[in-house]
Short mmCIF file of C-alpha atoms in Angstrom, two decimals:
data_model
loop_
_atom_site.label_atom_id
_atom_site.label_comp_id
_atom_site.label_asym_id
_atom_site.label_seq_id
_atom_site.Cartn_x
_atom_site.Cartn_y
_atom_site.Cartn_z
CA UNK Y 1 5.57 -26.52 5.99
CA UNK Y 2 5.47 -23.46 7.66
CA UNK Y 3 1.68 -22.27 5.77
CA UNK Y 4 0.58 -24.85 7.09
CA UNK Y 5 2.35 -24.29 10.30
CA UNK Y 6 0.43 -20.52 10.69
CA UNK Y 7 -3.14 -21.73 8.88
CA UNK Y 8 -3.35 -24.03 11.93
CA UNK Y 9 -2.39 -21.64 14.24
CA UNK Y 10 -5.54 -19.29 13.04
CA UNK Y 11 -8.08 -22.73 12.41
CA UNK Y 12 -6.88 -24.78 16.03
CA UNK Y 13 -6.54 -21.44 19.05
CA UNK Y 14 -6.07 -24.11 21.29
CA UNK Y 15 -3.81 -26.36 19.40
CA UNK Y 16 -0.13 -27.20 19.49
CA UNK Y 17 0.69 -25.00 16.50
CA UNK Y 18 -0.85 -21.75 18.62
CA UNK Y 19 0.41 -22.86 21.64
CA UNK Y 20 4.34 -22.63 19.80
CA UNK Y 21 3.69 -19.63 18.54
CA UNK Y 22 2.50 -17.93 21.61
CA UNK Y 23 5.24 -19.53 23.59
CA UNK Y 24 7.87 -17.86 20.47
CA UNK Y 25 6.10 -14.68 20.76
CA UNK Y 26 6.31 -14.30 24.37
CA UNK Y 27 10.16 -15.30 24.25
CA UNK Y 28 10.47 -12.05 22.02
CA UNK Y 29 8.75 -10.12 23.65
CA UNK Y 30 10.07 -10.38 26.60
CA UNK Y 31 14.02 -10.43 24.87
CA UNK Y 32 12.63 -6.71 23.79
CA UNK Y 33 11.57 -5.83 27.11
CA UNK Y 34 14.74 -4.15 28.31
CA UNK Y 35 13.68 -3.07 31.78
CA UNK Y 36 12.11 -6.27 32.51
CA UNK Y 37 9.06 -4.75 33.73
CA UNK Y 38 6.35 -6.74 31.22
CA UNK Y 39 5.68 -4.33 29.06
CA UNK Y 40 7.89 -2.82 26.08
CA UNK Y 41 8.25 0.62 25.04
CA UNK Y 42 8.42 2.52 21.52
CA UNK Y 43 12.24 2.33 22.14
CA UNK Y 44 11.72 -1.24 22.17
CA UNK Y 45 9.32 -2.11 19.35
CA UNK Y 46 11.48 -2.22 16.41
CA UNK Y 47 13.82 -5.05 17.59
CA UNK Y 48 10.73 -7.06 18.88
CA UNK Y 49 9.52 -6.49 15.13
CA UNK Y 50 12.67 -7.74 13.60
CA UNK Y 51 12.61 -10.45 15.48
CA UNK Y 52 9.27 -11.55 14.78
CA UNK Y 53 9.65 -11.45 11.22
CA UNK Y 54 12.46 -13.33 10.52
CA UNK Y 55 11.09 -16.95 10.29
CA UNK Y 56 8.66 -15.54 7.43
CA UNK Y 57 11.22 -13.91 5.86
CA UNK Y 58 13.39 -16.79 5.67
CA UNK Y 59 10.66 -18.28 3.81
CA UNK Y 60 10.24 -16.06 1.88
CA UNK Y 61 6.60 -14.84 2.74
CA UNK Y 62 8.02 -11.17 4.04
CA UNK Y 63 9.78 -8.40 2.49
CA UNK Y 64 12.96 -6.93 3.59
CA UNK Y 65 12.71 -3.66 4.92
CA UNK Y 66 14.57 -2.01 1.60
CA UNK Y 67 11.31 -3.02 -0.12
CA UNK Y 68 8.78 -1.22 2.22
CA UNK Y 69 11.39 1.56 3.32
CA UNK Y 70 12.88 4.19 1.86
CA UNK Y 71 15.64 4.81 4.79
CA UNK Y 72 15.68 3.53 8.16
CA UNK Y 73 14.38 6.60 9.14
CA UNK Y 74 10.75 6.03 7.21
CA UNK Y 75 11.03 2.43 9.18
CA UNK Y 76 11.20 3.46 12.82
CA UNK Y 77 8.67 6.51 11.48
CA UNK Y 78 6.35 3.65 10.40
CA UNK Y 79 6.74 1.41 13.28
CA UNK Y 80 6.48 4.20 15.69
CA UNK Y 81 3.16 4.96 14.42
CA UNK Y 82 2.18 0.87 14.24
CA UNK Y 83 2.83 0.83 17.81
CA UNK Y 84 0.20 3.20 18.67
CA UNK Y 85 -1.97 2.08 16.78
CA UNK Y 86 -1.43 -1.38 18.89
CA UNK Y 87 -1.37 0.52 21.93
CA UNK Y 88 -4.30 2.69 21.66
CA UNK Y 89 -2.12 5.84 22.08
CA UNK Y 90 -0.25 4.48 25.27
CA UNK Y 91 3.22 4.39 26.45
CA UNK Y 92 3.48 0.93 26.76
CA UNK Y 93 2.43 -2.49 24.88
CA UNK Y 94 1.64 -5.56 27.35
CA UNK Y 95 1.94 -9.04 25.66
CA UNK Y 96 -1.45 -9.80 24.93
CA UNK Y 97 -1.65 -6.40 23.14
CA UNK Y 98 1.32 -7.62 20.63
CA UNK Y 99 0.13 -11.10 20.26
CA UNK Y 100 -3.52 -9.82 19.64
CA UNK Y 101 -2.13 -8.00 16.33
CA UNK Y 102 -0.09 -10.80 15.37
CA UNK Y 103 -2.67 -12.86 15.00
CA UNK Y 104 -4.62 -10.92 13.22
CA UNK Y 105 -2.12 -9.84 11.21
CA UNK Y 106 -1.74 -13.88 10.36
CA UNK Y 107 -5.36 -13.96 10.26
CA UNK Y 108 -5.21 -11.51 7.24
CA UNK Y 109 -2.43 -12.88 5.12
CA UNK Y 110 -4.02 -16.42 5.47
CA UNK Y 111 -7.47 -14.83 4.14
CA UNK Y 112 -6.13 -13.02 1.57
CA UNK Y 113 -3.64 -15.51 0.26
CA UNK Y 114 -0.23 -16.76 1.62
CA UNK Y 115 1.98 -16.29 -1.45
CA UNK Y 116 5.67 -15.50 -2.38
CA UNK Y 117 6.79 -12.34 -1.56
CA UNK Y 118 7.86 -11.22 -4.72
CA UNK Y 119 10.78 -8.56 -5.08
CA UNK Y 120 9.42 -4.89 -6.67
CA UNK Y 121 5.87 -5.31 -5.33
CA UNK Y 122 6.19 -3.73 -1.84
CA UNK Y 123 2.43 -3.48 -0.09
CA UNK Y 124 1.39 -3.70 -3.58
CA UNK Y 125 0.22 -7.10 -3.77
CA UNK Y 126 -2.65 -8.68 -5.16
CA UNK Y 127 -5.28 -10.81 -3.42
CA UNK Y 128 -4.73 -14.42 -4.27
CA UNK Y 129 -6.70 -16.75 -1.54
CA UNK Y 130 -6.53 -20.19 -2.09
CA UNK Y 131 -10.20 -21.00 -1.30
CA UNK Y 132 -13.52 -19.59 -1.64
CA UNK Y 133 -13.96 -19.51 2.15
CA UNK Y 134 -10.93 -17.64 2.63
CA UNK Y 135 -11.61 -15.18 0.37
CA UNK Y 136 -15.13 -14.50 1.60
CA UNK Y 137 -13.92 -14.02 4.45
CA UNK Y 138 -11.11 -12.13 3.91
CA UNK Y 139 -13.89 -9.62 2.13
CA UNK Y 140 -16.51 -9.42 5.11
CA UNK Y 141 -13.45 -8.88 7.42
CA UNK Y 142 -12.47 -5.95 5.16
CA UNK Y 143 -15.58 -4.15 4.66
CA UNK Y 144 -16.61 -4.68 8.16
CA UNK Y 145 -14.42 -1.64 9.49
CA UNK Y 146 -11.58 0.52 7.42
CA UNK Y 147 -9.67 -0.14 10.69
CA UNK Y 148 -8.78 -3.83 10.14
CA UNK Y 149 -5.71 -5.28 8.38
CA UNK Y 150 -7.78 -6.70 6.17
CA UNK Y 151 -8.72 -3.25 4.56
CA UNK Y 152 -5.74 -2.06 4.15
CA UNK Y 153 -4.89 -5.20 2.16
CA UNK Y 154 -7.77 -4.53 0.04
CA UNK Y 155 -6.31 -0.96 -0.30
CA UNK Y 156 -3.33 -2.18 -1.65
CA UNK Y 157 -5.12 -5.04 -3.77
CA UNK Y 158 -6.73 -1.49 -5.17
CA UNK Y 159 -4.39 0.28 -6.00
CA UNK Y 160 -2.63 -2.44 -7.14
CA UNK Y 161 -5.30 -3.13 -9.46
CA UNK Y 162 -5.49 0.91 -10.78
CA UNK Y 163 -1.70 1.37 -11.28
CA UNK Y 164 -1.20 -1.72 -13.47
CA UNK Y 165 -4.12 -0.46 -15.35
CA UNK Y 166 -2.91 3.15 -15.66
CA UNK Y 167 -0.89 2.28 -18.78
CA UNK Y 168 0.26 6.20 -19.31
CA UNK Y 169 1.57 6.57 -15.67
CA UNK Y 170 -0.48 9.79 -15.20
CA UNK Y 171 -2.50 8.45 -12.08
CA UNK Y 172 -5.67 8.56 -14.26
CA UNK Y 173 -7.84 5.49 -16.40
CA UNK Y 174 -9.30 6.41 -19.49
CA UNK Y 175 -12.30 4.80 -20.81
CA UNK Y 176 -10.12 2.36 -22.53
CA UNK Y 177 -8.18 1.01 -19.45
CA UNK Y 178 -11.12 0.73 -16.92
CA UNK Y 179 -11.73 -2.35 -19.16
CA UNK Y 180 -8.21 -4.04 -18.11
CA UNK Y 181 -8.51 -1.98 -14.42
CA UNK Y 182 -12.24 -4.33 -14.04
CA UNK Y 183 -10.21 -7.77 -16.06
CA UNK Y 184 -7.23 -7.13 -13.12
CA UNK Y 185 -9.64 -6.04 -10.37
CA UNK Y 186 -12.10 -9.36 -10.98
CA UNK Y 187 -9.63 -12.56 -11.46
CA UNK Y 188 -9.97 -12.96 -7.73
CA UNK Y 189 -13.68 -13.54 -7.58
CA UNK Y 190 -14.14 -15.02 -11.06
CA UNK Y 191 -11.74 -17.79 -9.75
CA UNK Y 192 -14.43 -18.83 -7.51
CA UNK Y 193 -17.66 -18.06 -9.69
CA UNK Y 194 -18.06 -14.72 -8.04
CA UNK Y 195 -17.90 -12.40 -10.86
CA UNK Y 196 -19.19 -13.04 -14.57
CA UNK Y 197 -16.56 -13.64 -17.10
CA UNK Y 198 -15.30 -10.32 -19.89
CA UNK Y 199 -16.67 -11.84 -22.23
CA UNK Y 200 -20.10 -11.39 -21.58
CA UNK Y 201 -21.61 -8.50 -23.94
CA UNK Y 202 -24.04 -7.54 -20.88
CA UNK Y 203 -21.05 -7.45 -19.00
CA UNK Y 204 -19.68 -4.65 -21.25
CA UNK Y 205 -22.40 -2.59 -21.49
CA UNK Y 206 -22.49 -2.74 -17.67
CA UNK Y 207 -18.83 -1.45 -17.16
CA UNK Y 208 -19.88 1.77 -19.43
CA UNK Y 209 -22.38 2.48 -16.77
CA UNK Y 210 -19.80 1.48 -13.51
CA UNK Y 211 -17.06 4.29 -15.62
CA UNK Y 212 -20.19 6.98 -15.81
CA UNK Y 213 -21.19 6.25 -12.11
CA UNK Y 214 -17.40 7.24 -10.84
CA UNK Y 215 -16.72 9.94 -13.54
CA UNK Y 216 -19.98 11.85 -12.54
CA UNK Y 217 -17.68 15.19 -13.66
CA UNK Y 218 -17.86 14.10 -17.18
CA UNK Y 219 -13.78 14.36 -17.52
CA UNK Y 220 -13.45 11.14 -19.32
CA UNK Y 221 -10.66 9.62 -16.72
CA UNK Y 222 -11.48 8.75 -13.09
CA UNK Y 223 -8.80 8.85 -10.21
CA UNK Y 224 -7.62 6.20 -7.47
CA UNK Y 225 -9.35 7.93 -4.53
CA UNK Y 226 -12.83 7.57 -6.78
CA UNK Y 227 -12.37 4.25 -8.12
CA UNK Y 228 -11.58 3.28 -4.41
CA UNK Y 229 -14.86 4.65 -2.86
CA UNK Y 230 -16.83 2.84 -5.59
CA UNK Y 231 -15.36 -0.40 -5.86
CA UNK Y 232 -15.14 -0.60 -1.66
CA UNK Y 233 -18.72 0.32 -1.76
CA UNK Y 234 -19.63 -2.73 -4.75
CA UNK Y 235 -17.18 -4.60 -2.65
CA UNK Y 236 -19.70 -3.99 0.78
CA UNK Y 237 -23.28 -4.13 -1.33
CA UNK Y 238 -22.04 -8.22 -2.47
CA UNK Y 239 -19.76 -9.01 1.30
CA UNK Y 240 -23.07 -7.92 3.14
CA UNK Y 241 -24.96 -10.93 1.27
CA UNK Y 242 -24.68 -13.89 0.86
CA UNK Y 243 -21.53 -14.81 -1.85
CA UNK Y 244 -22.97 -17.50 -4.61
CA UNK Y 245 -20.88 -19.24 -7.06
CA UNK Y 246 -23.17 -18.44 -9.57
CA UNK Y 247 -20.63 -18.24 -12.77
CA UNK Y 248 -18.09 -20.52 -14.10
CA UNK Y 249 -15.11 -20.75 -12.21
CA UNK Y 250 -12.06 -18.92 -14.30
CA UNK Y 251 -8.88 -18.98 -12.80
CA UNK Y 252 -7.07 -17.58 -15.82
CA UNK Y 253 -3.68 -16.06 -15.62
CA UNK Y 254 -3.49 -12.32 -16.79
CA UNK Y 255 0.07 -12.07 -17.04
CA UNK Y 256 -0.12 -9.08 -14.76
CA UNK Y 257 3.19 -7.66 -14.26
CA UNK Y 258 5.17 -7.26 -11.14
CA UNK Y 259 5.23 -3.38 -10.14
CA UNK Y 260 8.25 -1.32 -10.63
CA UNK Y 261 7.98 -0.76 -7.04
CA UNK Y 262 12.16 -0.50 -6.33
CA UNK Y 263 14.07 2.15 -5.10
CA UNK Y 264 15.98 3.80 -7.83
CA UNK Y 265 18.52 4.94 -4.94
CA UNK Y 266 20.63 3.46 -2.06
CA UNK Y 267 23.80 4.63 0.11
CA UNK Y 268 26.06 3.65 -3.35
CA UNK Y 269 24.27 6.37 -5.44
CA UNK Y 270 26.04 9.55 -6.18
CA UNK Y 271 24.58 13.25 -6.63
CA UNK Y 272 25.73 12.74 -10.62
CA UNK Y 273 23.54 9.42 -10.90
CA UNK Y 274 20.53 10.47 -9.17
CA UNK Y 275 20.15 13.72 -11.23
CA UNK Y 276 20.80 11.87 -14.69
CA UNK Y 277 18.05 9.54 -13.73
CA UNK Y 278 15.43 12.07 -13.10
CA UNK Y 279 16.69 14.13 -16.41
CA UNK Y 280 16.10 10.88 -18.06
CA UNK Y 281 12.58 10.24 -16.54
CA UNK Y 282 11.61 13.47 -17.64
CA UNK Y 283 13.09 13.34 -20.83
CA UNK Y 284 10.79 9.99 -21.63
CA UNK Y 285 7.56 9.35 -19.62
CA UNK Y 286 7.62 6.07 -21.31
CA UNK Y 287 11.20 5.08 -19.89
CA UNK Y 288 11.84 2.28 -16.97
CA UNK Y 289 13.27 5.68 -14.96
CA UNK Y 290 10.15 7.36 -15.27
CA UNK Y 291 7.89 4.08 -14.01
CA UNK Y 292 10.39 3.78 -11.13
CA UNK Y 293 9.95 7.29 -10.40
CA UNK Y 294 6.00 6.76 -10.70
CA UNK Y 295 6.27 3.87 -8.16
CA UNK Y 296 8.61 5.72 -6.18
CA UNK Y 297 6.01 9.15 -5.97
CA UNK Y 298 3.01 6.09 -5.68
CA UNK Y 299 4.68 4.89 -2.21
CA UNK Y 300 5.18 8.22 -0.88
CA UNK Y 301 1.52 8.84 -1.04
CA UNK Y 302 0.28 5.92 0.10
CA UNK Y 303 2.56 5.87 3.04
CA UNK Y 304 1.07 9.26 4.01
CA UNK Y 305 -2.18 8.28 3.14
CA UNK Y 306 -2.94 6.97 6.66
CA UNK Y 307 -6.99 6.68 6.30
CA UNK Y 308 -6.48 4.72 3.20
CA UNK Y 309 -9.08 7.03 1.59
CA UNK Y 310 -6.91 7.65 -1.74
CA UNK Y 311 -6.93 11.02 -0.68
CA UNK Y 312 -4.18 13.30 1.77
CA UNK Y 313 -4.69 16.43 3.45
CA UNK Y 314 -3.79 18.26 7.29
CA UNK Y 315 -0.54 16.82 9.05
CA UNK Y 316 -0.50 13.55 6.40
CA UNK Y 317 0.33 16.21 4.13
CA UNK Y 318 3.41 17.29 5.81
CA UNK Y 319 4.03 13.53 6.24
CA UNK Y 320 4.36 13.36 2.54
CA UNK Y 321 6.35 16.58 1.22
CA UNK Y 322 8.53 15.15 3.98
CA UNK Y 323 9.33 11.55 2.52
CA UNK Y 324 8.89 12.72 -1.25
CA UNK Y 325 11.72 15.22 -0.41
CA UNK Y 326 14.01 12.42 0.95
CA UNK Y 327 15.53 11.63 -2.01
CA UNK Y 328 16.56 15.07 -3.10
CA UNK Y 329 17.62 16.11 0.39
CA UNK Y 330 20.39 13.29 0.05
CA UNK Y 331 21.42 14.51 -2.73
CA UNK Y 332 22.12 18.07 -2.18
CA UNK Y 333 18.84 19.18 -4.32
CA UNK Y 334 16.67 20.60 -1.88
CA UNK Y 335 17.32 22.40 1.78
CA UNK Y 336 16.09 20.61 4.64
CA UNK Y 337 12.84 21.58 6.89
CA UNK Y 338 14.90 22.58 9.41
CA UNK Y 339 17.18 24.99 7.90
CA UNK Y 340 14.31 26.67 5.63
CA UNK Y 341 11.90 27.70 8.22
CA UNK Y 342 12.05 29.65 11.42
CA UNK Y 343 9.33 27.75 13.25
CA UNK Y 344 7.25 24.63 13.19
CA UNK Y 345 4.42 27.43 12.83
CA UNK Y 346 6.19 28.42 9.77
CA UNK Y 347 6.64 25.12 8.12
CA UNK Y 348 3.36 24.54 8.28
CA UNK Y 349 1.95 27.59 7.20
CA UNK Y 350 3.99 26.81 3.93
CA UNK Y 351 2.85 23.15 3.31
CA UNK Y 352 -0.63 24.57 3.79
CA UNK Y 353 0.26 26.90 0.86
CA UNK Y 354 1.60 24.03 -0.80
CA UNK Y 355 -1.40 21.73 -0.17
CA UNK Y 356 -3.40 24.76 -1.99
CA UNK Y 357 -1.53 24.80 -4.90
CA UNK Y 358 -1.37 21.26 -5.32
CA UNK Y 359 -5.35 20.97 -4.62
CA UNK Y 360 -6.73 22.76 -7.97
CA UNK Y 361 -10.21 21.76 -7.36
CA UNK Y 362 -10.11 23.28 -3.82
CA UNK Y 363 -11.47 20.20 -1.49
CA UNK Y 364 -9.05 21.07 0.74
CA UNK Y 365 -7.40 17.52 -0.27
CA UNK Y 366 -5.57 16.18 -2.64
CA UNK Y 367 -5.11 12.68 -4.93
CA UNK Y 368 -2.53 10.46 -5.97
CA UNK Y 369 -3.40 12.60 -9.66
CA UNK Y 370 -2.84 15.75 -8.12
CA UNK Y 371 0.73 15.21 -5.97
CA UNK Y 372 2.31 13.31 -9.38
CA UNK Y 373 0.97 16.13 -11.84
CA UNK Y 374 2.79 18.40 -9.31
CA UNK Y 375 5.52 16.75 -8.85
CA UNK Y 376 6.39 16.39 -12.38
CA UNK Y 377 5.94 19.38 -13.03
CA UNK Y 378 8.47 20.34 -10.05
CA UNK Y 379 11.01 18.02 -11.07
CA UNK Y 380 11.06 19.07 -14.75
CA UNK Y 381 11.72 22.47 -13.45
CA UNK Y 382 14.72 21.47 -11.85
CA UNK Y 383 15.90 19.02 -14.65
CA UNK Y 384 15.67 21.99 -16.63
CA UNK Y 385 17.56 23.81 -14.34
CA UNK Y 386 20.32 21.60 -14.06
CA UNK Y 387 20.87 22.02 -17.91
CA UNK Y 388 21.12 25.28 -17.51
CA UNK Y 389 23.34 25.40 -14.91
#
C-alpha cells in the first residue's frame, strides 16, 4: 500500500522504497526547473508542489487546495512564503533543499498518524499515531523546536482540540468545557497509557487547578493563545522524560465531530447569496452559517498566525485584515487596499489603528477571541446596514 510505501521510506534511508522516491522527486524537480540550471525558482515552486502531491492525493491522504485555500491567490501567497522558509531566504532551492523538507514533511505525518484526509477539516486535524513509538516521537520532535513540522501539527492538533470544545463559538472555554477541551485533548495519550482516564476523581480535582493556572486573570474563560502556551509547556515537562505506560490503555471513540472548516463561497456565489448568509449568521449564532463563518474567521487567523503562538500582531496583522477581507472584496462589500489608501505608509498606519482597537487589553497583540469579537461585531454592522438600505 502506499503507507506502507512512505513508512519505509522514513524506517529504510537506504532502501528501495527511498531510493524511488528520491529518484520521483528528482524527476519533478527537475520537470519544474524551467531554465535547466539545477535549481528552481519561486516562479517555479508551485507546479513542483502540485506535482508532488498528487500520488497522496489520489489516495486520499492530501487535501485539495479548495480545502486549505481560500483563492488561488492565498495558495501561491502560502507557497511563496513555504519556499523561503525551505530556502533560508534565498532565490533559489537546489534539490537536496526540496527533498530535505519532503522528508520531513513524511517524517511528520507518519509520527503523527497517516489517516484519511477527511473533507471540512483543513490543517485542523487531530493526532492519531498508530503506535506508541510514533507518537513519542512525534511529541519530542515537536517540543524540540517551534520550527519543525511537527509543531505546527501539534498547533493544529490544539486548536483543533479548543474549537471543538468551544461549544458557544465565541473563541473562549468556560469552566464547563475545559472538561470536554482536556477529554478531546487526552484520547491520544490515554490510547497508549499516557494519560489517566476522566474518570478518576483526582483527576477532576486536578483539571480545576490546570483551568486556575491558565485563567490567572480570574475571568472565568481562558483563550486559544493561553491554553496553547500551557498545554505546549505540560506537553515539554512529560516529552523531556521518559514516556511510561503507566495507565490503562483507552482507545475510546469520542465521537468528535468533523470541523465546519468549508468555504461558504466559490466562483458560483452571487453578491445576493453571500450577504443573506452572513444576515443569517448574525441573525442566529447557533446556525450552521454562523459555525461556517466561525471556521471561516478561525482559518484566517491561523493562516496569519505565522509563529503559531495563538497570538497576531506587526505585518501578520496586515496579513490577516487582508485574507479576512477577501470574501467581502468579491462581493462588492468592502473597497480594496489599493484604492483606499494613498501609500503603503498609509495602509499601514491604519491597520496599526486597527490592531489597537481590536487589542482591548493593549499587548500590542491580539487573539483568535479578540479578531472574532471584532469581527462580529463589524459584520453585524453591515448586516444591519444592508436592512436598512
Amino acid at each position: 500500500s502506499f503507507t506502507s510505501f512512505i513508512k519505509d521510506v522514513i524506517a529504510q534511508p537506504c532502501g528501495r522504497a527511498h531510493r524511488e522516491l528520491y529518484l520521483q522527486l528528482a524527476k519533478f524537480f527537475s520537470e519544474a526547473d524551467s531554465d535547466c540550471d539545477g535549481t528552481i525558482t519561486v516562479d517555479d515552486f508551485d507546479g513542483l508542489v502540485e506535482a508532488t502531491v498528487h500520488m497522496p492525493r489520489r489516495f486520499g491522504l492530501a487535501p485539495a487546495n479548495e480545502d486549505l485555500y481560500i483563492s488561488q491567490e492565498q495558495r501561491i501567497a502560502s507557497r511563496t512564503s513555504l519556499f523561503h522558509r525551505i530556502t533560508g531566504g534565498s532565490k533559489t532551492m537546489t534539490l537536496p533543499q526540496f527533498v530535505q523538507w519532503v522528508m520531513a514533511h513524511i517524517k511528520c505525518k507518519i509520527a503523527k498518524g497517516v489517516a484519511p484526509w477527511r473533507k471540512g477539516e483543513g490543517k485542523l486535524s487531530l493526532i492519531q499515531p498508530k503506535t506508541p513509538e510514533e507518537f513519542i516521537s512525534f511529541l519530542q520532535s515537536a517540543t524540540s523546536s517551534k520550527q519543525t513540522p511537527e509543531y505546527e501539527e501539534l498547533y493544529f492538533h490544539l486548536l483543533r482540540c479548543f474549537t471543538d470544545a468551544d461549544a458557544q463559538k465565541q473563541g473562549l472555554i468556560s469552566v464547563a468545557e475545559f472538561d470536554q477541551l482536556i477529554d478531546i485533548a487526552a484520547a491520544a495519550p490515554r490510547k497508549y497509557g499516557f494519560a489517566p482516564s476522566a474518570c478518576k476523581a483526582t483527576w477532576n480535582t486536578s483539571r480545576e487547578l490546570f483551568f486556575e493556572q491558565i485563567d490567572i486573570e480570574g475571568t472565568g474563560t481562558i483563550s486559544f493563545d493561553k491554553f496553547l502556551a500551557w498545554a505546549y509547556r505540560h506537553i515539554k515537562q512529560k516529552a523531556s522524560g521518559p514516556i511510561l505506560e503507566r495507565y490503562e490503555k483507552n482507545d475510546r471513540d469520542l465521537g468528535v465531530p468533523i470541523s465546519l472548516n468549508l468555504p461558504f463561497y466559490d466562483d458560483s456565489t452571487s453578491s445576493s447569496e453571500f450577504a443573506r448568509f452572513c444576515t443569517v449568521a448574525m441573525k442566529n449564532k447557533q446556525s450552521e452559517e454562523y459555525k461556517q463563518l466561525y471556521y471561516h474567521l478561525l482559518f484566517c487567523f491561523s493562516y496569519a498566525d505565522v509563529d503559531h503562538s495563538g497570538l497576531v500582531s506587526g505585518e501578520a496583522f496586515d496579513v490577516l485584515i487582508d485574507i479576512a477581507a477577501s470574501a467581502p472584496r468579491k462581493f462588492g462589500f468592502a473597497p480594496h487596499a489599493s484604492s483606499t489608501f494613498e501609500s503603503e505608509t498609509a495602509r499601514m498606519q491604519s491597520r496599526r489603528g486597527l490592531l489597537a482597537e481590536m487589542d482591548t487589553a493593549n499587548n500590542g497583540y491580539i487573539s483568535f477571541e479578540d479578531f472574532l469579537a471584532w469581527s462580529v461585531a463589524h459584520i453585524e454592522v453591515k448586516v444591519a446596514g444592508l436592512s436598512a438600505g
